[in-house]
Amino acid sequence: MTTTPAPAPADTDVLLSATGITKSFGGVHALRGAHLTMRRGEVTALIGDNGAGKSTLVRCLSGIHQPDGGEILLDGKKVHFASPLKAREHGIETVQQNLALVEDLTVWQNFFIGRELTKGVGPFSMLDRKKMKAQSLDMLGDLAVNIPPVTSRVRRLSGGQRQAVSIARAAGWSTSIVIMDEPTAALGVQETARVENVIKTLRDKGVTLLLISHNFDQVLRLSDHVAVMRRGLTVAERRATDTSGDELVALITGAKES
Ligand SMILES: Nc1ncnc2c1ncn2[C@@H]1O[C@H](COP(=O)(O)OP(=O)(O)O)[C@@H](O)[C@H]1O
Ligand SMILES: [Mg+2]
């Protein structure tokens, strides 16, 4: 009697799996077959030297770029994001490096850009400002202690407050994954600590996060899983508890191979 091997159990914890992702800009091969696995409720960190391809990979996941090749599975189903809107429809929200906040609008208006709530019907419909303000306050919620009133203009906010607003907006709308590209790169020590608290709060709520960071201590403090990129490829993956700053540096520079 022959026995067929049992199929490998599906890893139902995997929320996103990207494999063989390629992307070129003219002659620049930014991604040469990168891969990434994210598990539900975990913080996955993406690290690598400048130019390794981190931002390009997350832009492929957030619909800003379309990969030249490879496959993205969300919840086990193949997805293709023709635009950032399509990625958002799948619950993926991104905090871009430039934050994408409108300086001259208030915090609550920024929360609702492109998703304005209206009341009334047809020609009599109007913006429901009261509801949007209340909902913005909810979205900021307990995310940060140092939060500005939702009626303040973004122009008046500090770097850390802007970052907190961007993260709260992404987390508020996301139903699946929040991606953050270098959320503390431009911040001082105190503001970095505040933003890290915002990230920890989300993590404790079970939000699935992808964190791009240069800061190894931060990565080891905040993440469960670390993916290392070098020259357009994912060269290693580690559990945060099974690695060290020294090992991550060696993997990033290529002093150590996977
Ligand atoms: N829009 C673009 N046009 C041309 N080249 C780009 C573009 N975006 C990224 N690149 C190039 O792709 C490579 C990877 O960049 P990037 O993904 O921004 O790296 P990282 O975020 O890891 O620093 C770099 O060589 C960069 O110059
Ligand atoms: Mg980048």
PDB file of C-alpha atoms and ligand atoms in Angstrom:
ATOM      1  CA  MET A   1       0.000   0.000   0.000  1.00  0.00           C
ATOM      2  CA  THR A   2       1.333   3.431  -0.908  1.00  0.00           C
ATOM      3  CA  THR A   3       0.867   6.329   1.369  1.00  0.00           C
ATOM      4  CA  THR A   4       0.633   9.809   0.030  1.00  0.00           C
ATOM      5  CA  PRO A   5       2.286  12.328   2.283  1.00  0.00           C
ATOM      6  CA  ALA A   6      -0.118  14.599   4.073  1.00  0.00           C
ATOM      7  CA  PRO A   7      -0.129  18.077   2.625  1.00  0.00           C
ATOM      8  CA  ALA A   8       1.726  20.635   4.692  1.00  0.00           C
ATOM      9  CA  PRO A   9      -0.735  22.369   6.992  1.00  0.00           C
ATOM     10  CA  ALA A  10      -1.722  25.752   5.659  1.00  0.00           C
ATOM     11  CA  ASP A  11      -0.241  28.485   7.765  1.00  0.00           C
ATOM     12  CA  THR A  12      -3.493  30.254   8.535  1.00  0.00           C
ATOM     13  CA  ASP A  13      -1.652  32.881  10.512  1.00  0.00           C
ATOM     14  CA  VAL A  14      -0.084  34.243   7.351  1.00  0.00           C
ATOM     15  CA  LEU A  15      -1.955  37.383   6.354  1.00  0.00           C
ATOM     16  CA  LEU A  16       0.272  38.583   3.547  1.00  0.00           C
ATOM     17  CA  SER A  17       2.762  36.741   1.441  1.00  0.00           C
ATOM     18  CA  ALA A  18       4.706  38.382  -1.365  1.00  0.00           C
ATOM     19  CA  THR A  19       7.038  36.248  -3.464  1.00  0.00           C
ATOM     20  CA  GLY A  20       9.405  36.852  -6.355  1.00  0.00           C
ATOM     21  CA  ILE A  21       8.627  40.568  -6.525  1.00  0.00           C
ATOM     22  CA  THR A  22      10.579  42.358  -9.259  1.00  0.00           C
ATOM     23  CA  LYS A  23      10.486  46.042 -10.123  1.00  0.00           C
ATOM     24  CA  SER A  24      12.764  48.098 -12.345  1.00  0.00           C
ATOM     25  CA  PHE A  25      12.925  51.810 -13.015  1.00  0.00           C
ATOM     26  CA  GLY A  26      14.591  52.147 -16.383  1.00  0.00           C
ATOM     27  CA  GLY A  27      17.879  50.333 -15.892  1.00  0.00           C
ATOM     28  CA  VAL A  28      17.672  50.294 -12.086  1.00  0.00           C
ATOM     29  CA  HIS A  29      16.612  46.905 -10.732  1.00  0.00           C
ATOM     30  CA  ALA A  30      15.129  48.069  -7.449  1.00  0.00           C
ATOM     31  CA  LEU A  31      13.595  44.664  -6.647  1.00  0.00           C
ATOM     32  CA  ARG A  32      15.098  41.451  -7.998  1.00  0.00           C
ATOM     33  CA  GLY A  33      12.766  38.832  -6.543  1.00  0.00           C
ATOM     34  CA  ALA A  34      12.047  40.087  -3.045  1.00  0.00           C
ATOM     35  CA  HIS A  35       9.765  38.207  -0.705  1.00  0.00           C
ATOM     36  CA  LEU A  36       7.960  38.996   2.507  1.00  0.00           C
ATOM     37  CA  THR A  37       5.698  37.106   4.885  1.00  0.00           C
ATOM     38  CA  MET A  38       3.527  38.855   7.447  1.00  0.00           C
ATOM     39  CA  ARG A  39       1.577  37.078  10.135  1.00  0.00           C
ATOM     40  CA  ARG A  40      -1.700  38.249  11.569  1.00  0.00           C
ATOM     41  CA  GLY A  41      -1.371  40.421  14.646  1.00  0.00           C
ATOM     42  CA  GLU A  42       2.405  40.659  14.381  1.00  0.00           C
ATOM     43  CA  VAL A  43       4.765  43.557  13.818  1.00  0.00           C
ATOM     44  CA  THR A  44       7.022  42.709  10.893  1.00  0.00           C
ATOM     45  CA  ALA A  45      10.086  44.902  10.484  1.00  0.00           C
ATOM     46  CA  LEU A  46      11.718  45.499   7.129  1.00  0.00           C
ATOM     47  CA  ILE A  47      15.321  46.606   7.345  1.00  0.00           C
ATOM     48  CA  GLY A  48      18.182  47.177   4.937  1.00  0.00           C
ATOM     49  CA  ASP A  49      20.693  49.737   3.781  1.00  0.00           C
ATOM     50  CA  ASN A  50      19.701  52.836   1.802  1.00  0.00           C
ATOM     51  CA  GLY A  51      18.651  51.780  -1.675  1.00  0.00           C
ATOM     52  CA  ALA A  52      18.039  48.132  -0.675  1.00  0.00           C
ATOM     53  CA  GLY A  53      14.489  48.355  -2.046  1.00  0.00           C
ATOM     54  CA  LYS A  54      12.405  48.656   1.129  1.00  0.00           C
ATOM     55  CA  SER A  55      10.285  51.599   0.017  1.00  0.00           C
ATOM     56  CA  THR A  56       9.821  50.120  -3.439  1.00  0.00           C
ATOM     57  CA  LEU A  57       8.587  46.860  -1.932  1.00  0.00           C
ATOM     58  CA  VAL A  58       6.079  48.570   0.350  1.00  0.00           C
ATOM     59  CA  ARG A  59       4.926  50.785  -2.517  1.00  0.00           C
ATOM     60  CA  CYS A  60       4.139  47.587  -4.391  1.00  0.00           C
ATOM     61  CA  LEU A  61       2.108  46.428  -1.378  1.00  0.00           C
ATOM     62  CA  SER A  62       0.260  49.728  -1.112  1.00  0.00           C
ATOM     63  CA  GLY A  63      -0.627  50.055  -4.786  1.00  0.00           C
ATOM     64  CA  ILE A  64       1.634  53.013  -5.570  1.00  0.00           C
ATOM     65  CA  HIS A  65       3.819  50.820  -7.791  1.00  0.00           C
ATOM     66  CA  GLN A  66       2.758  47.790  -9.762  1.00  0.00           C
ATOM     67  CA  PRO A  67       5.407  45.066  -9.601  1.00  0.00           C
ATOM     68  CA  ASP A  68       6.880  43.849 -12.908  1.00  0.00           C
ATOM     69  CA  GLY A  69       6.683  40.274 -11.659  1.00  0.00           C
ATOM     70  CA  GLY A  70       5.890  38.122  -8.658  1.00  0.00           C
ATOM     71  CA  GLU A  71       2.802  37.420  -6.647  1.00  0.00           C
ATOM     72  CA  ILE A  72       1.057  38.979  -3.661  1.00  0.00           C
ATOM     73  CA  LEU A  73      -1.354  36.890  -1.601  1.00  0.00           C
ATOM     74  CA  LEU A  74      -3.595  38.525   0.976  1.00  0.00           C
ATOM     75  CA  ASP A  75      -5.436  36.101   3.202  1.00  0.00           C
ATOM     76  CA  GLY A  76      -4.422  33.357   0.781  1.00  0.00           C
ATOM     77  CA  LYS A  77      -5.949  35.078  -2.246  1.00  0.00           C
ATOM     78  CA  LYS A  78      -3.973  36.554  -5.086  1.00  0.00           C
ATOM     79  CA  VAL A  79      -4.338  40.326  -5.247  1.00  0.00           C
ATOM     80  CA  HIS A  80      -3.296  42.987  -7.703  1.00  0.00           C
ATOM     81  CA  PHE A  81      -3.408  46.624  -6.653  1.00  0.00           C
ATOM     82  CA  ALA A  82      -3.759  48.890  -9.670  1.00  0.00           C
ATOM     83  CA  SER A  83      -3.797  51.969  -7.413  1.00  0.00           C
ATOM     84  CA  PRO A  84      -3.479  52.986  -3.752  1.00  0.00           C
ATOM     85  CA  LEU A  85      -7.283  53.057  -3.632  1.00  0.00           C
ATOM     86  CA  LYS A  86      -7.397  49.349  -4.550  1.00  0.00           C
ATOM     87  CA  ALA A  87      -4.965  48.511  -1.742  1.00  0.00           C
ATOM     88  CA  ARG A  88      -7.089  50.568   0.652  1.00  0.00           C
ATOM     89  CA  GLU A  89     -10.186  48.672  -0.445  1.00  0.00           C
ATOM     90  CA  HIS A  90      -8.340  45.552   0.721  1.00  0.00           C
ATOM     91  CA  GLY A  91      -7.724  47.158   4.097  1.00  0.00           C
ATOM     92  CA  ILE A  92      -4.067  48.116   3.556  1.00  0.00           C
ATOM     93  CA  GLU A  93      -3.231  51.616   4.792  1.00  0.00           C
ATOM     94  CA  THR A  94       0.197  53.201   4.493  1.00  0.00           C
ATOM     95  CA  VAL A  95       1.983  55.945   6.400  1.00  0.00           C
ATOM     96  CA  GLN A  96       4.297  57.275   3.705  1.00  0.00           C
ATOM     97  CA  GLN A  97       7.713  58.759   4.389  1.00  0.00           C
ATOM     98  CA  ASN A  98       6.315  62.186   3.433  1.00  0.00           C
ATOM     99  CA  LEU A  99       3.187  61.582   5.589  1.00  0.00           C
ATOM    100  CA  ALA A 100       0.785  62.926   2.930  1.00  0.00           C
ATOM    101  CA  LEU A 101      -0.942  65.390   5.250  1.00  0.00           C
ATOM    102  CA  VAL A 102      -2.354  68.650   3.949  1.00  0.00           C
ATOM    103  CA  GLU A 103      -0.793  71.478   5.963  1.00  0.00           C
ATOM    104  CA  ASP A 104      -3.638  73.951   5.624  1.00  0.00           C
ATOM    105  CA  LEU A 105      -6.363  71.534   6.626  1.00  0.00           C
ATOM    106  CA  THR A 106      -7.301  70.591  10.175  1.00  0.00           C
ATOM    107  CA  VAL A 107      -6.552  67.228  11.743  1.00  0.00           C
ATOM    108  CA  TRP A 108     -10.141  66.010  11.254  1.00  0.00           C
ATOM    109  CA  GLN A 109     -10.221  67.202   7.636  1.00  0.00           C
ATOM    110  CA  ASN A 110      -7.024  65.254   6.999  1.00  0.00           C
ATOM    111  CA  PHE A 111      -8.621  62.149   8.454  1.00  0.00           C
ATOM    112  CA  PHE A 112     -11.444  62.402   5.937  1.00  0.00           C
ATOM    113  CA  ILE A 113      -9.675  63.488   2.718  1.00  0.00           C
ATOM    114  CA  GLY A 114     -11.353  61.513  -0.035  1.00  0.00           C
ATOM    115  CA  ARG A 115     -13.807  59.879   2.377  1.00  0.00           C
ATOM    116  CA  GLU A 116     -15.977  62.790   3.411  1.00  0.00           C
ATOM    117  CA  LEU A 117     -19.174  61.943   5.243  1.00  0.00           C
ATOM    118  CA  THR A 118     -22.338  63.624   4.072  1.00  0.00           C
ATOM    119  CA  LYS A 119     -25.829  63.907   5.484  1.00  0.00           C
ATOM    120  CA  GLY A 120     -29.067  64.393   3.609  1.00  0.00           C
ATOM    121  CA  VAL A 121     -29.726  63.078   0.112  1.00  0.00           C
ATOM    122  CA  GLY A 122     -29.285  64.176  -3.480  1.00  0.00           C
ATOM    123  CA  PRO A 123     -28.976  67.905  -4.081  1.00  0.00           C
ATOM    124  CA  PHE A 124     -29.604  68.567  -0.387  1.00  0.00           C
ATOM    125  CA  SER A 125     -26.662  66.538   0.885  1.00  0.00           C
ATOM    126  CA  MET A 126     -23.981  68.361   2.832  1.00  0.00           C
ATOM    127  CA  LEU A 127     -20.795  67.525   4.678  1.00  0.00           C
ATOM    128  CA  ASP A 128     -21.440  66.116   8.119  1.00  0.00           C
ATOM    129  CA  ARG A 129     -18.710  68.035   9.914  1.00  0.00           C
ATOM    130  CA  LYS A 130     -19.909  67.171  13.403  1.00  0.00           C
ATOM    131  CA  LYS A 131     -19.824  63.454  12.716  1.00  0.00           C
ATOM    132  CA  MET A 132     -16.401  63.634  11.054  1.00  0.00           C
ATOM    133  CA  LYS A 133     -14.959  65.547  14.014  1.00  0.00           C
ATOM    134  CA  ALA A 134     -16.389  63.056  16.490  1.00  0.00           C
ATOM    135  CA  GLN A 135     -15.115  60.106  14.481  1.00  0.00           C
ATOM    136  CA  SER A 136     -11.642  61.672  14.166  1.00  0.00           C
ATOM    137  CA  LEU A 137     -11.509  62.074  17.933  1.00  0.00           C
ATOM    138  CA  ASP A 138     -12.378  58.384  18.219  1.00  0.00           C
ATOM    139  CA  MET A 139      -9.673  57.415  15.752  1.00  0.00           C
ATOM    140  CA  LEU A 140      -7.059  59.372  17.682  1.00  0.00           C
ATOM    141  CA  GLY A 141      -8.562  57.836  20.792  1.00  0.00           C
ATOM    142  CA  ASP A 142      -6.075  56.408  23.210  1.00  0.00           C
ATOM    143  CA  LEU A 143      -3.314  56.239  20.626  1.00  0.00           C
ATOM    144  CA  ALA A 144      -1.298  59.045  22.092  1.00  0.00           C
ATOM    145  CA  VAL A 145      -1.284  61.301  25.092  1.00  0.00           C
ATOM    146  CA  ASN A 146       0.238  64.201  23.234  1.00  0.00           C
ATOM    147  CA  ILE A 147      -2.512  64.669  20.709  1.00  0.00           C
ATOM    148  CA  PRO A 148      -3.571  68.046  19.334  1.00  0.00           C
ATOM    149  CA  PRO A 149      -7.246  69.060  19.137  1.00  0.00           C
ATOM    150  CA  VAL A 150      -8.803  67.713  15.929  1.00  0.00           C
ATOM    151  CA  THR A 151      -9.656  71.286  14.926  1.00  0.00           C
ATOM    152  CA  SER A 152      -5.984  72.400  14.795  1.00  0.00           C
ATOM    153  CA  ARG A 153      -4.359  72.879  11.428  1.00  0.00           C
ATOM    154  CA  VAL A 154      -1.613  70.401  10.596  1.00  0.00           C
ATOM    155  CA  ARG A 155       0.739  73.336   9.889  1.00  0.00           C
ATOM    156  CA  ARG A 156       0.865  74.022  13.630  1.00  0.00           C
ATOM    157  CA  LEU A 157       1.773  70.487  14.705  1.00  0.00           C
ATOM    158  CA  SER A 158       5.207  69.189  15.684  1.00  0.00           C
ATOM    159  CA  GLY A 159       6.883  66.397  13.728  1.00  0.00           C
ATOM    160  CA  GLY A 160       5.892  63.821  16.320  1.00  0.00           C
ATOM    161  CA  GLN A 161       2.281  64.991  16.389  1.00  0.00           C
ATOM    162  CA  ARG A 162       2.087  64.828  12.599  1.00  0.00           C
ATOM    163  CA  GLN A 163       3.469  61.321  12.670  1.00  0.00           C
ATOM    164  CA  ALA A 164       0.925  60.340  15.345  1.00  0.00           C
ATOM    165  CA  VAL A 165      -1.899  61.825  13.271  1.00  0.00           C
ATOM    166  CA  SER A 166      -0.762  59.958  10.150  1.00  0.00           C
ATOM    167  CA  ILE A 167      -0.486  56.689  12.038  1.00  0.00           C
ATOM    168  CA  ALA A 168      -3.873  57.170  13.715  1.00  0.00           C
ATOM    169  CA  ARG A 169      -5.456  57.916  10.350  1.00  0.00           C
ATOM    170  CA  ALA A 170      -3.955  54.792   8.779  1.00  0.00           C
ATOM    171  CA  ALA A 171      -4.859  52.626  11.761  1.00  0.00           C
ATOM    172  CA  GLY A 172      -8.371  54.052  11.883  1.00  0.00           C
ATOM    173  CA  TRP A 173      -9.144  53.158   8.281  1.00  0.00           C
ATOM    174  CA  SER A 174      -7.183  49.933   8.026  1.00  0.00           C
ATOM    175  CA  THR A 175      -9.042  46.662   8.272  1.00  0.00           C
ATOM    176  CA  SER A 176      -6.022  44.542   7.493  1.00  0.00           C
ATOM    177  CA  ILE A 177      -2.476  45.946   7.506  1.00  0.00           C
ATOM    178  CA  VAL A 178      -0.852  49.226   8.490  1.00  0.00           C
ATOM    179  CA  ILE A 179       2.451  49.963   6.755  1.00  0.00           C
ATOM    180  CA  MET A 180       4.842  52.564   8.155  1.00  0.00           C
ATOM    181  CA  ASP A 181       7.847  53.711   6.138  1.00  0.00           C
ATOM    182  CA  GLU A 182      10.528  55.046   8.497  1.00  0.00           C
ATOM    183  CA  PRO A 183       8.037  56.614  10.947  1.00  0.00           C
ATOM    184  CA  THR A 184      10.675  58.009  13.284  1.00  0.00           C
ATOM    185  CA  ALA A 185      13.518  58.793  10.873  1.00  0.00           C
ATOM    186  CA  ALA A 186      12.982  62.553  11.068  1.00  0.00           C
ATOM    187  CA  LEU A 187      12.202  62.770  14.787  1.00  0.00           C
ATOM    188  CA  GLY A 188      14.173  63.666  17.896  1.00  0.00           C
ATOM    189  CA  VAL A 189      14.598  61.338  20.865  1.00  0.00           C
ATOM    190  CA  GLN A 190      11.465  62.365  22.786  1.00  0.00           C
ATOM    191  CA  GLU A 191       9.226  62.417  19.740  1.00  0.00           C
ATOM    192  CA  THR A 192      10.575  59.038  18.678  1.00  0.00           C
ATOM    193  CA  ALA A 193       9.636  57.649  22.083  1.00  0.00           C
ATOM    194  CA  ARG A 194       6.110  59.034  21.725  1.00  0.00           C
ATOM    195  CA  VAL A 195       5.655  57.562  18.272  1.00  0.00           C
ATOM    196  CA  GLU A 196       7.009  54.236  19.511  1.00  0.00           C
ATOM    197  CA  ASN A 197       4.297  54.325  22.163  1.00  0.00           C
ATOM    198  CA  VAL A 198       1.704  54.863  19.451  1.00  0.00           C
ATOM    199  CA  ILE A 199       3.090  51.829  17.608  1.00  0.00           C
ATOM    200  CA  LYS A 200       3.084  49.754  20.815  1.00  0.00           C
ATOM    201  CA  THR A 201      -0.544  50.659  21.461  1.00  0.00           C
ATOM    202  CA  LEU A 202      -1.478  49.422  17.993  1.00  0.00           C
ATOM    203  CA  ARG A 203       0.565  46.267  18.475  1.00  0.00           C
ATOM    204  CA  ASP A 204      -1.191  45.586  21.787  1.00  0.00           C
ATOM    205  CA  LYS A 205      -4.526  45.980  20.010  1.00  0.00           C
ATOM    206  CA  GLY A 206      -3.489  43.205  17.624  1.00  0.00           C
ATOM    207  CA  VAL A 207      -3.113  45.366  14.511  1.00  0.00           C
ATOM    208  CA  THR A 208      -0.904  43.767  11.854  1.00  0.00           C
ATOM    209  CA  LEU A 209       1.962  46.161  11.166  1.00  0.00           C
ATOM    210  CA  LEU A 210       4.811  46.475   8.712  1.00  0.00           C
ATOM    211  CA  LEU A 211       7.518  48.752  10.040  1.00  0.00           C
ATOM    212  CA  ILE A 212      10.413  49.983   7.928  1.00  0.00           C
ATOM    213  CA  SER A 213      13.180  51.229  10.170  1.00  0.00           C
ATOM    214  CA  HIS A 214      16.876  51.976  10.229  1.00  0.00           C
ATOM    215  CA  ASN A 215      17.027  51.696  13.965  1.00  0.00           C
ATOM    216  CA  PHE A 216      17.983  48.194  15.179  1.00  0.00           C
ATOM    217  CA  ASP A 217      17.130  48.845  18.798  1.00  0.00           C
ATOM    218  CA  GLN A 218      13.718  50.048  17.721  1.00  0.00           C
ATOM    219  CA  VAL A 219      13.219  47.003  15.514  1.00  0.00           C
ATOM    220  CA  LEU A 220      14.185  44.655  18.333  1.00  0.00           C
ATOM    221  CA  ARG A 221      11.956  46.536  20.799  1.00  0.00           C
ATOM    222  CA  LEU A 222       8.869  46.701  18.608  1.00  0.00           C
ATOM    223  CA  SER A 223       8.801  43.812  16.172  1.00  0.00           C
ATOM    224  CA  ASP A 224       8.074  40.084  16.255  1.00  0.00           C
ATOM    225  CA  HIS A 225       9.596  39.256  12.898  1.00  0.00           C
ATOM    226  CA  VAL A 226      12.423  40.873  10.928  1.00  0.00           C
ATOM    227  CA  ALA A 227      13.012  40.688   7.162  1.00  0.00           C
ATOM    228  CA  VAL A 228      16.374  41.904   5.876  1.00  0.00           C
ATOM    229  CA  MET A 229      16.758  43.304   2.368  1.00  0.00           C
ATOM    230  CA  ARG A 230      19.940  43.772   0.400  1.00  0.00           C
ATOM    231  CA  ARG A 231      20.190  45.017  -3.174  1.00  0.00           C
ATOM    232  CA  GLY A 232      16.621  44.235  -4.148  1.00  0.00           C
ATOM    233  CA  LEU A 233      16.399  40.847  -2.442  1.00  0.00           C
ATOM    234  CA  THR A 234      15.151  39.560   0.891  1.00  0.00           C
ATOM    235  CA  VAL A 235      18.300  37.937   2.225  1.00  0.00           C
ATOM    236  CA  ALA A 236      17.197  36.793   5.681  1.00  0.00           C
ATOM    237  CA  GLU A 237      14.244  36.521   8.034  1.00  0.00           C
ATOM    238  CA  ARG A 238      14.502  36.229  11.797  1.00  0.00           C
ATOM    239  CA  ARG A 239      12.286  36.133  14.842  1.00  0.00           C
ATOM    240  CA  ALA A 240      13.135  39.271  16.799  1.00  0.00           C
ATOM    241  CA  THR A 241      13.780  37.164  19.890  1.00  0.00           C
ATOM    242  CA  ASP A 242      16.318  35.023  17.995  1.00  0.00           C
ATOM    243  CA  THR A 243      18.595  37.748  16.697  1.00  0.00           C
ATOM    244  CA  SER A 244      20.651  40.720  17.825  1.00  0.00           C
ATOM    245  CA  GLY A 245      21.641  44.162  16.609  1.00  0.00           C
ATOM    246  CA  ASP A 246      25.067  42.764  15.688  1.00  0.00           C
ATOM    247  CA  GLU A 247      23.606  39.972  13.604  1.00  0.00           C
ATOM    248  CA  LEU A 248      21.219  42.344  11.836  1.00  0.00           C
ATOM    249  CA  VAL A 249      24.097  44.682  10.939  1.00  0.00           C
ATOM    250  CA  ALA A 250      26.055  41.731   9.545  1.00  0.00           C
ATOM    251  CA  LEU A 251      23.053  40.616   7.479  1.00  0.00           C
ATOM    252  CA  ILE A 252      22.419  44.117   6.148  1.00  0.00           C
ATOM    253  CA  THR A 253      26.007  44.668   5.060  1.00  0.00           C
ATOM    254  CA  GLY A 254      26.460  41.170   3.688  1.00  0.00           C
ATOM    255  CA  ALA A 255      29.190  40.334   6.223  1.00  0.00           C
ATOM    256  CA  LYS A 256      26.934  37.399   7.086  1.00  0.00           C
ATOM    257  CA  GLU A 257      24.878  35.483   4.509  1.00  0.00           C
ATOM    258  CA  SER A 258      21.355  34.575   5.712  1.00  0.00           C
TER     259      SER A 258
HETATM  260  N1  LIG B   1      10.726  56.139  -8.719  1.00  0.00           N
HETATM  261  C1  LIG B   1      11.980  55.726  -8.904  1.00  0.00           C
HETATM  262  N2  LIG B   1      12.648  55.977 -10.052  1.00  0.00           N
HETATM  263  C2  LIG B   1      13.898  55.544 -10.249  1.00  0.00           C
HETATM  264  N3  LIG B   1      14.610  54.826  -9.347  1.00  0.00           N
HETATM  265  C3  LIG B   1      14.013  54.558  -8.181  1.00  0.00           C
HETATM  266  C4  LIG B   1      12.678  54.983  -7.893  1.00  0.00           C
HETATM  267  N4  LIG B   1      12.347  54.547  -6.653  1.00  0.00           N
HETATM  268  C5  LIG B   1      13.422  53.888  -6.190  1.00  0.00           C
HETATM  269  N5  LIG B   1      14.424  53.894  -7.105  1.00  0.00           N
HETATM  270  C6  LIG B   1      15.745  53.233  -6.948  1.00  0.00           C
HETATM  271  O1  LIG B   1      15.494  51.909  -6.520  1.00  0.00           O
HETATM  272  C7  LIG B   1      16.443  51.510  -5.543  1.00  0.00           C
HETATM  273  C8  LIG B   1      15.706  51.128  -4.254  1.00  0.00           C
HETATM  274  O2  LIG B   1      15.177  52.306  -3.669  1.00  0.00           O
HETATM  275  P1  LIG B   1      14.246  52.302  -2.381  1.00  0.00           P
HETATM  276  O3  LIG B   1      13.197  51.281  -2.551  1.00  0.00           O
HETATM  277  O4  LIG B   1      13.807  53.693  -2.158  1.00  0.00           O
HETATM  278  O5  LIG B   1      15.262  51.837  -1.243  1.00  0.00           O
HETATM  279  P2  LIG B   1      15.178  51.978   0.350  1.00  0.00           P
HETATM  280  O6  LIG B   1      13.800  52.399   0.721  1.00  0.00           O
HETATM  281  O7  LIG B   1      15.553  50.623   0.859  1.00  0.00           O
HETATM  282  O8  LIG B   1      16.219  52.988   0.720  1.00  0.00           O
HETATM  283  C9  LIG B   1      17.414  52.668  -5.392  1.00  0.00           C
HETATM  284  O9  LIG B   1      18.496  52.428  -6.261  1.00  0.00           O
HETATM  285  C10 LIG B   1      16.592  53.849  -5.844  1.00  0.00           C
HETATM  286  O10 LIG B   1      17.421  54.858  -6.354  1.00  0.00           O
HETATM  287 MG    MG B   2      13.037  54.108   1.779  1.00  0.00          MG
END
